[in-house]
């Protein structure tokens, strides 16, 4: 029995393959889309459902609640479009 040696190993890590780069880009875009979905649900829809079904008196005016929900939904869409653009750019390489 012989012990393994470091022969053939280099100190510099090999470059990622094209398929690995594509998968990393897909995972990144999926994570960012998950953040966008979370923002849409928690910031955009949950306050509206809470106001309609559970609260007798709102701590803020209706128009403020709708404005906050609208802004959260628009930011969510912007994050989704940014992730989509990132993925398209990475997959073109």
Coordinates of C-alpha atoms in Angstrom, one line a residue:
X1 CA 0.0 0.0 0.0
X2 CA 1.3 3.4 -0.9
X3 CA 0.4 6.8 0.4
X4 CA -1.2 9.4 -1.9
X5 CA 1.0 12.2 -3.1
X6 CA 0.4 15.8 -4.3
X7 CA 1.6 14.9 -7.8
X8 CA -0.5 16.4 -10.5
X9 CA -2.2 18.9 -8.2
X10 CA -1.7 22.6 -8.7
X11 CA -2.1 25.3 -6.2
X12 CA -4.4 27.3 -8.5
X13 CA -7.9 26.0 -8.6
X14 CA -9.2 25.1 -12.1
X15 CA -11.6 27.5 -13.8
X16 CA -15.3 26.7 -13.5
X17 CA -16.8 24.9 -16.4
X18 CA -19.4 26.6 -18.5
X19 CA -22.1 24.4 -17.1
X20 CA -21.1 25.2 -13.5
X21 CA -21.2 28.9 -14.3
X22 CA -24.7 28.5 -15.8
X23 CA -26.0 26.6 -12.7
X24 CA -24.5 29.2 -10.3
X25 CA -26.3 31.9 -12.3
X26 CA -29.6 30.0 -12.1
X27 CA -29.3 29.5 -8.4
X28 CA -28.5 33.2 -7.9
X29 CA -31.5 34.2 -9.9
X30 CA -33.8 31.8 -8.1
X31 CA -32.7 33.2 -4.7
X32 CA -33.3 36.8 -5.8
X33 CA -36.7 35.8 -7.2
X34 CA -37.5 34.2 -3.8
X35 CA -36.6 37.5 -2.1
X36 CA -39.0 39.3 -4.6
X37 CA -41.8 36.9 -3.8
X38 CA -41.3 37.3 -0.1
X39 CA -41.4 41.0 -0.4
X40 CA -44.6 40.8 -2.5
X41 CA -46.3 38.6 0.0
X42 CA -45.2 40.1 3.3
X43 CA -45.1 43.8 2.3
X44 CA -47.7 43.9 -0.4
X45 CA -50.5 41.4 0.3
X46 CA -50.3 40.5 4.0
X47 CA -51.1 44.1 5.3
X48 CA -54.1 44.3 3.0
X49 CA -55.5 40.9 4.1
X50 CA -54.8 41.8 7.7
X51 CA -56.7 45.1 7.4
X52 CA -59.7 43.4 5.7
X53 CA -60.1 40.3 7.8
X54 CA -58.6 40.9 11.3
X55 CA -58.4 44.5 12.3
X56 CA -61.3 46.6 13.4
X57 CA -59.5 49.9 13.3
X58 CA -56.4 50.5 11.2
X59 CA -53.5 52.2 12.9
X60 CA -52.9 54.1 9.6
X61 CA -55.2 55.5 6.9
X62 CA -56.4 53.2 4.1
X63 CA -54.6 55.2 1.5
X64 CA -51.3 54.8 3.3
X65 CA -51.8 51.1 3.6
X66 CA -52.6 50.8 -0.1
X67 CA -49.6 53.0 -1.0
X68 CA -47.2 50.9 1.1
X69 CA -48.6 47.7 -0.5
X70 CA -48.3 49.2 -4.0
X71 CA -44.7 50.3 -3.4
X72 CA -43.7 46.8 -2.0
X73 CA -45.3 45.1 -5.1
X74 CA -43.5 47.4 -7.5
X75 CA -40.2 46.9 -5.8
X76 CA -40.9 43.2 -6.0
X77 CA -41.5 43.4 -9.7
X78 CA -38.3 45.5 -10.1
X79 CA -36.2 42.9 -8.2
X80 CA -37.7 40.1 -10.4
X81 CA -36.9 42.0 -13.6
X82 CA -33.4 42.6 -12.4
X83 CA -32.9 38.9 -11.6
X84 CA -34.3 38.0 -15.0
X85 CA -31.9 40.4 -16.8
X86 CA -29.0 39.1 -14.8
X87 CA -29.9 35.5 -15.8
X88 CA -30.2 36.4 -19.4
X89 CA -26.9 38.2 -19.4
X90 CA -25.1 35.3 -17.7
X91 CA -26.6 32.7 -20.0
X92 CA -25.5 34.6 -23.1
X93 CA -21.8 34.2 -22.1

